[in-house]
Short mmCIF file of N, CA and C in Angstrom, two decimals:
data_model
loop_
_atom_site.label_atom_id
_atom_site.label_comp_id
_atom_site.label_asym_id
_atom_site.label_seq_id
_atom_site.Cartn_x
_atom_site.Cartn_y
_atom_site.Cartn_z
N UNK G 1147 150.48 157.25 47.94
CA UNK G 1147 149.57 157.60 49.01
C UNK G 1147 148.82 156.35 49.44
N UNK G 1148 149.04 155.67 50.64
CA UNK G 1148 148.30 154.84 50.99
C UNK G 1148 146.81 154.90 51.20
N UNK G 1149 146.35 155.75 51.01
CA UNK G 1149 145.03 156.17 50.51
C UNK G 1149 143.99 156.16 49.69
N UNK G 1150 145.03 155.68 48.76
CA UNK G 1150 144.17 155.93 46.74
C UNK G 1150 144.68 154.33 46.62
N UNK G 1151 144.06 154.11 45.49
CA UNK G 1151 144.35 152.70 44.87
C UNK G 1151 144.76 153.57 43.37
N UNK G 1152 145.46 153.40 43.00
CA UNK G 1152 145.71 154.46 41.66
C UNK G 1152 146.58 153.88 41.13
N UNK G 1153 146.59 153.76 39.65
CA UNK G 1153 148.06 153.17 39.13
C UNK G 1153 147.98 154.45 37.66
N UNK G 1154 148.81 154.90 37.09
CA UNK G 1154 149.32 155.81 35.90
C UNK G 1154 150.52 155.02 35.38
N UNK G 1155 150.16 155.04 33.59
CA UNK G 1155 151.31 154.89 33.12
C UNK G 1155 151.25 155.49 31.94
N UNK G 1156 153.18 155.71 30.94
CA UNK G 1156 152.72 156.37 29.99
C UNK G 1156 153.54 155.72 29.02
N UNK G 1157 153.31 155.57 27.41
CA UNK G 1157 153.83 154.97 27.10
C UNK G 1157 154.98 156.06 26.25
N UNK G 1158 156.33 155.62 25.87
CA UNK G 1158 157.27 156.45 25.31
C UNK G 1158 157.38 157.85 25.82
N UNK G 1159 157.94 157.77 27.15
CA UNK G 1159 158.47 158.58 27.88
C UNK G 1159 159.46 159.74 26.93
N UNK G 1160 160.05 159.15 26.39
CA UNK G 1160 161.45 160.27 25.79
C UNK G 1160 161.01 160.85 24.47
N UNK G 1161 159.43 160.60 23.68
CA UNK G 1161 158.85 161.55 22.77
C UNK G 1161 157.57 162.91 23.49
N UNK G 1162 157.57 162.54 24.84
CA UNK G 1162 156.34 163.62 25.31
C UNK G 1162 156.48 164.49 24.71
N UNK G 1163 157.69 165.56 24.42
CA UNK G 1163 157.72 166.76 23.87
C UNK G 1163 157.39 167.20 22.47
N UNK G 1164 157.03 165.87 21.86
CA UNK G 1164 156.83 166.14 20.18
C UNK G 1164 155.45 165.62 19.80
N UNK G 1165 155.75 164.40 20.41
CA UNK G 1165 154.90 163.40 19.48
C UNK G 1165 153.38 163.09 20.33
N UNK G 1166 152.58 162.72 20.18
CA UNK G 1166 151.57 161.82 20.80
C UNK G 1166 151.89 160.79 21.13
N UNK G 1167 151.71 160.67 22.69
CA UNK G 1167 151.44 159.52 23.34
C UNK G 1167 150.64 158.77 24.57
N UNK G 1168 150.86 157.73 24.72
CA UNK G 1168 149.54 156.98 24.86
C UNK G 1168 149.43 156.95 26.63
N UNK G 1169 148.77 157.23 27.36
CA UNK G 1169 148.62 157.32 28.87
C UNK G 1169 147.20 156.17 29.65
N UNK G 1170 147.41 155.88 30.22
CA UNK G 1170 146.37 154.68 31.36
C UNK G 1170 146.61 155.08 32.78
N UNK G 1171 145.10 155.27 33.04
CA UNK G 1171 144.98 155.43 34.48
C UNK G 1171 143.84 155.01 34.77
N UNK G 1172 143.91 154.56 36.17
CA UNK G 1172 142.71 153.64 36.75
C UNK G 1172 142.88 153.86 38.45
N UNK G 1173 141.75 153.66 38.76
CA UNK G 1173 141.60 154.24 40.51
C UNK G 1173 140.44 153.27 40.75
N UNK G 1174 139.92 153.31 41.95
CA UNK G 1174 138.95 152.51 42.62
C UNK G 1174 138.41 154.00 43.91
N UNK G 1175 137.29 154.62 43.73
CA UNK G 1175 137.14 155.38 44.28
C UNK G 1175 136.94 155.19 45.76
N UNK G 1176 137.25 155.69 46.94
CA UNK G 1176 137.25 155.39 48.30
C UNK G 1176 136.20 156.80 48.89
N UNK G 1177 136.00 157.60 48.13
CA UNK G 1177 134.52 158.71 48.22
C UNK G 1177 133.85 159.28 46.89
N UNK G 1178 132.77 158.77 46.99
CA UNK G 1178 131.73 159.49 45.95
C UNK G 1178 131.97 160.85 45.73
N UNK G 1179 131.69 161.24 44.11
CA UNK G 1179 131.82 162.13 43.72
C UNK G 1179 130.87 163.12 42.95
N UNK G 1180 129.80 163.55 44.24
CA UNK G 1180 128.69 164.45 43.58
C UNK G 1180 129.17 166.00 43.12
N UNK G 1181 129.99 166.44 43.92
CA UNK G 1181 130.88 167.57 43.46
C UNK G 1181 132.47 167.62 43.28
N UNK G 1182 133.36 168.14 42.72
CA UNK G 1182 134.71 167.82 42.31
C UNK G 1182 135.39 169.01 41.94
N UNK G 1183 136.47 168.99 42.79
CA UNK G 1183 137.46 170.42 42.43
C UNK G 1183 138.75 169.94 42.20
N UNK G 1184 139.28 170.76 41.61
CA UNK G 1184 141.12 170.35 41.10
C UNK G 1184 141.51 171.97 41.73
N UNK G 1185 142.86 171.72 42.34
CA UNK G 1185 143.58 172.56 42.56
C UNK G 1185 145.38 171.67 41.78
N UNK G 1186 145.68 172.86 41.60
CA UNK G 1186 147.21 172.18 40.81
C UNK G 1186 148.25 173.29 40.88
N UNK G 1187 149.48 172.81 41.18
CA UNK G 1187 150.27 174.14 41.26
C UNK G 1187 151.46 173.33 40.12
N UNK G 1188 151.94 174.53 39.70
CA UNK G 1188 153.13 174.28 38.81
C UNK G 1188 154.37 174.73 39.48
N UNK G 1189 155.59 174.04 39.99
CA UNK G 1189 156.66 174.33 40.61
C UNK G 1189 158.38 173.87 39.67
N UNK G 1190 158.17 175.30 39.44
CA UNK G 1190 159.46 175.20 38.87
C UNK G 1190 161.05 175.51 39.39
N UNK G 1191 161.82 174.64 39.23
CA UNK G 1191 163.21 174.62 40.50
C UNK G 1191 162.80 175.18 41.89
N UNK G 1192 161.61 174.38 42.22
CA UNK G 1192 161.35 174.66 43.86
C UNK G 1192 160.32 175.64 43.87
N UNK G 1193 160.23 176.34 42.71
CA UNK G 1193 159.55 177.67 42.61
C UNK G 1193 158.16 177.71 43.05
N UNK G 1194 157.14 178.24 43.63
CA UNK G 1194 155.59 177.77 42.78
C UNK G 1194 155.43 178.99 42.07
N UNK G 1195 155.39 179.00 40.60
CA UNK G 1195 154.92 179.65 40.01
C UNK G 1195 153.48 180.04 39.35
N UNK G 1196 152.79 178.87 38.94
CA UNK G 1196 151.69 178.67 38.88
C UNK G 1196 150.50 177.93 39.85
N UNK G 1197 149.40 178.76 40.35
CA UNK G 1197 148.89 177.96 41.35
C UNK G 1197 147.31 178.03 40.13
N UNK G 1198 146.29 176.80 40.32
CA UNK G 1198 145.05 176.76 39.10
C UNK G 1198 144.29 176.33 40.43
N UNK G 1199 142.74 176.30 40.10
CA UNK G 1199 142.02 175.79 40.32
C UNK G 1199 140.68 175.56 40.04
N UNK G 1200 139.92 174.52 39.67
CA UNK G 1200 138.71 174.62 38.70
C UNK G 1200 137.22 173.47 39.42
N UNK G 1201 136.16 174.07 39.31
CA UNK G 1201 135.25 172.90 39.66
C UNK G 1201 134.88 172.16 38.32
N UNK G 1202 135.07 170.65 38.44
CA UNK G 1202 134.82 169.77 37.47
C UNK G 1202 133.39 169.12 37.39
N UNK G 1203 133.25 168.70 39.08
CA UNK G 1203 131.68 168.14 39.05
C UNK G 1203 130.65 168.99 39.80
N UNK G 1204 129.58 169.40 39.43
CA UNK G 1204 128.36 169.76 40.55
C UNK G 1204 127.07 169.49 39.80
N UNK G 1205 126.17 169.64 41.02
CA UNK G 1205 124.76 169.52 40.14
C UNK G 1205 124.53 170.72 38.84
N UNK G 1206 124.35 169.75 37.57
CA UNK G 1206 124.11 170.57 36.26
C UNK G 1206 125.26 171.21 35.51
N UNK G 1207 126.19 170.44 36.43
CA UNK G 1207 127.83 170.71 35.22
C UNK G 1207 128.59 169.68 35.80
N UNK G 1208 128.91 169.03 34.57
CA UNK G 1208 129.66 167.67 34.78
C UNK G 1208 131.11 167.71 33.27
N UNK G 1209 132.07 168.25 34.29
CA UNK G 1209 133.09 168.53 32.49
C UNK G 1209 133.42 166.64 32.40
N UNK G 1210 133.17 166.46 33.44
CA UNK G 1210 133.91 164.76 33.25
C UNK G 1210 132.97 163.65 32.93
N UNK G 1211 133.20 162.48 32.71
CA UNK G 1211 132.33 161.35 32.57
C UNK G 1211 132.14 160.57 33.92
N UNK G 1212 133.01 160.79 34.71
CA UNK G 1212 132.91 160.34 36.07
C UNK G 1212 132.10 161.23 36.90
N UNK G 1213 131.71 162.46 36.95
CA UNK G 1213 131.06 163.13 37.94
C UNK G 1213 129.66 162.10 38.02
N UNK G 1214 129.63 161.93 39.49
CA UNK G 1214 128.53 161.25 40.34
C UNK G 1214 128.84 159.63 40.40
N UNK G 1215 130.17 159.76 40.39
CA UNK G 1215 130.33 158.27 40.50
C UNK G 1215 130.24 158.12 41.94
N UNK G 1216 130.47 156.62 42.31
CA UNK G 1216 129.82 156.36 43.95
C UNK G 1216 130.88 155.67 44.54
N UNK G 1217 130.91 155.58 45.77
CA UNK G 1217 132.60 155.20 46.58
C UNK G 1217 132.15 153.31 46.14
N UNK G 1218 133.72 153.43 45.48
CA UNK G 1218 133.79 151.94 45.13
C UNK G 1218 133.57 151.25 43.66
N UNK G 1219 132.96 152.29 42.65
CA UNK G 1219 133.25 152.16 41.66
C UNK G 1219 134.82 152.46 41.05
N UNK G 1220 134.77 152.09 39.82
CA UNK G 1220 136.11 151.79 39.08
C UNK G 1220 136.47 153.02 38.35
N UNK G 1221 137.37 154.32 38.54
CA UNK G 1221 137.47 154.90 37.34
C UNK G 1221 138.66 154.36 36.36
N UNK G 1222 138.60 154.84 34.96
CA UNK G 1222 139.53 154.43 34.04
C UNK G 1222 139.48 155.04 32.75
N UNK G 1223 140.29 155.50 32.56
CA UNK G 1223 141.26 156.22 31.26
C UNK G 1223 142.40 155.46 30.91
N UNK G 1224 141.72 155.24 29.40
CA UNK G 1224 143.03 155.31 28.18
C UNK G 1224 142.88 155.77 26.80
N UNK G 1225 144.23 156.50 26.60
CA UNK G 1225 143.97 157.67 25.51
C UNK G 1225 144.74 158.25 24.65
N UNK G 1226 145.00 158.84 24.03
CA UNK G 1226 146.51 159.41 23.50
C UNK G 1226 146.11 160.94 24.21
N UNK G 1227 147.55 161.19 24.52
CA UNK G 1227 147.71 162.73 25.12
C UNK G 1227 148.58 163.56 23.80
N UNK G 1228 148.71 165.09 23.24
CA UNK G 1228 149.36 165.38 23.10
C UNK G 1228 149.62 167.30 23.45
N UNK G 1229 151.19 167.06 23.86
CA UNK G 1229 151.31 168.34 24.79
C UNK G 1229 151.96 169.45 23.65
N UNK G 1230 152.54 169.12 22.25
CA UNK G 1230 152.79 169.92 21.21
C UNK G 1230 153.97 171.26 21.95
N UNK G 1231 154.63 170.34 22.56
CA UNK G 1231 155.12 171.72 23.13
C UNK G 1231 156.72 171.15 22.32
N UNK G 1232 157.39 172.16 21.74
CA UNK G 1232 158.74 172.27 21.38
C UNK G 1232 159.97 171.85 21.60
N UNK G 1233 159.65 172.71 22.96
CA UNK G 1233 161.24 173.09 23.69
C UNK G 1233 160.87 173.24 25.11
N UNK G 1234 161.18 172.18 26.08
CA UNK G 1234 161.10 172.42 27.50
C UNK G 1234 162.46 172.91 28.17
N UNK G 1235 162.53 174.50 28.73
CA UNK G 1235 163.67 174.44 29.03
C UNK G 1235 164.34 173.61 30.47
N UNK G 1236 165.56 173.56 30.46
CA UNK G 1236 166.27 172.63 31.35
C UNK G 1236 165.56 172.93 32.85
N UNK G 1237 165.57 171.63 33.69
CA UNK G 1237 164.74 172.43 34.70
C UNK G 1237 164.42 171.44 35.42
N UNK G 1238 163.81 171.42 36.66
CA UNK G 1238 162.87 170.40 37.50
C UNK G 1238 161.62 171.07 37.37
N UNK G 1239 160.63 170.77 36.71
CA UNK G 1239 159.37 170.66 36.78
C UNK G 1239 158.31 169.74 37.66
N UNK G 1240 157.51 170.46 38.64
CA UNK G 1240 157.12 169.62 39.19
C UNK G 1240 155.35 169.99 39.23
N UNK G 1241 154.19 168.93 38.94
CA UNK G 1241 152.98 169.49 38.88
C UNK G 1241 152.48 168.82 39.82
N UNK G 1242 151.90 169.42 40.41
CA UNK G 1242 150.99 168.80 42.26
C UNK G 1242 149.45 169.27 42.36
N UNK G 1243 149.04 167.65 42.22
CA UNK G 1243 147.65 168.02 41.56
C UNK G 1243 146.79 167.20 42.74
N UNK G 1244 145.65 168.01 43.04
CA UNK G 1244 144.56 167.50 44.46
C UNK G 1244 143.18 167.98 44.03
N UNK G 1245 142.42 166.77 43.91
CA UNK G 1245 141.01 167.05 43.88
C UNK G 1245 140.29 166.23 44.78
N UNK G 1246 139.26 167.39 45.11
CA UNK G 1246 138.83 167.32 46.82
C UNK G 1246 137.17 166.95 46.25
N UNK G 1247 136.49 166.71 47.41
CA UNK G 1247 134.85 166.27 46.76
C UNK G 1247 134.04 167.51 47.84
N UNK G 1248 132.92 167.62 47.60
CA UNK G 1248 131.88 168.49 48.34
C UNK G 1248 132.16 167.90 49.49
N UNK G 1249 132.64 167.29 50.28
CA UNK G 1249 132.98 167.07 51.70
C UNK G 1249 134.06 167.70 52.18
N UNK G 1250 134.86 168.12 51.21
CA UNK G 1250 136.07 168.69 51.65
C UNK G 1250 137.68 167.96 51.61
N UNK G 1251 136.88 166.41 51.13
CA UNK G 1251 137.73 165.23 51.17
C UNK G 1251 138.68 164.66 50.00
N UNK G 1252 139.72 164.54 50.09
CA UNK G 1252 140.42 164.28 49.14
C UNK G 1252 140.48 162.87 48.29
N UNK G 1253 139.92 163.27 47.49
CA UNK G 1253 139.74 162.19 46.81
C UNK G 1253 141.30 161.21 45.76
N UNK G 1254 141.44 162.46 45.55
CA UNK G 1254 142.69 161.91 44.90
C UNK G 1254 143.85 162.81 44.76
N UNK G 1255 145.05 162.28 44.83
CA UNK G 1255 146.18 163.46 45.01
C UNK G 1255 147.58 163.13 44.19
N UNK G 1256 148.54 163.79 43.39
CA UNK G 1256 149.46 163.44 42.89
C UNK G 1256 150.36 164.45 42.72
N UNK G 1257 151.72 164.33 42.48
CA UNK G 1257 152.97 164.89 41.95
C UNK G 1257 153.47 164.23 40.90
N UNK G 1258 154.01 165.37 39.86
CA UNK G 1258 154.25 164.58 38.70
C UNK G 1258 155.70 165.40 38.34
N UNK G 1259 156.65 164.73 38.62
CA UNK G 1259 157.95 165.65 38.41
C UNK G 1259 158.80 165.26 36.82
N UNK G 1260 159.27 166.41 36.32
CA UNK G 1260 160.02 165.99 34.89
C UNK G 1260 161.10 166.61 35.20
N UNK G 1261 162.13 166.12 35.32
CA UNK G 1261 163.71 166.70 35.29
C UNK G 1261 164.09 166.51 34.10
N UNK G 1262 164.35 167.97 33.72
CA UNK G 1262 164.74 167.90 32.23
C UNK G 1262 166.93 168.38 31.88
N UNK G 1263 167.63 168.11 31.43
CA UNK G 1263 168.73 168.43 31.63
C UNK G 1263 169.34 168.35 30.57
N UNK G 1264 168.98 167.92 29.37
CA UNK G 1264 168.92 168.12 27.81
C UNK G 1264 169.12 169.17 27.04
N UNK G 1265 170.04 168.80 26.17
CA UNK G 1265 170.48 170.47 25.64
C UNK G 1265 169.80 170.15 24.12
N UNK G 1266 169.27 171.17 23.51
CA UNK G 1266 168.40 171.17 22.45
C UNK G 1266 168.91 171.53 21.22
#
């Protein structure tokens, strides 16, 4: 998105499904963030099956460490993730994730696709 300054990376791609591993992300915000919503849909083989959505920042609830950051500061995460999940069955998985600010404005936006084709 020519929009975001954003970079994600993860480390050991081919253990996500078992093991813990290690993820970095960093942005440069282009709108302040006094309020903060996530919407995310889960799309499976084209499907949308799962649609979420949650407020993260407002006055007197802050789930994040970034709520009230200001356009032009630095965000940044690094961490170990773990998803403990088993068995992903075969599939295109795709997660499409948008969080918007009390303006209505999108602050940041992504797709995160896993094609899985692995027999277990």
């Amino acid at each position: 998105d020519p929009q975001q300054d954003f970079a994600f990376s993860i480390d050991h791609c081919s253990d996500i499904t078992t093991h813990t591993f290690n993820i970095r992300a960093a942005m440069v915000l282009r709108h302040s963030i006094k309020e903060l919503y996530v919407k995310l849909n889960l799309i499976i083989n084209g499907k949308t099956v799962l649609t979420y959505s949650e407020t993260l920042c407002e006055p007197g609830l802050s789930k994040l460490i970034f709520c009230g950051k200001k356009k032009g500061e630095h965000l940044y995460y690094e961490g170990p993730v773990t998803l403990g999940i088993k068995e992903i069955p075969q599939g295109d998985y795709t997660i499409s994730a948008k969080l918007t600010n009390e303006d209505h404005v999108t602050v940041a936006c992504a797709d995160f696709t896993v094609k899985n084709y692995l027999e277990y």
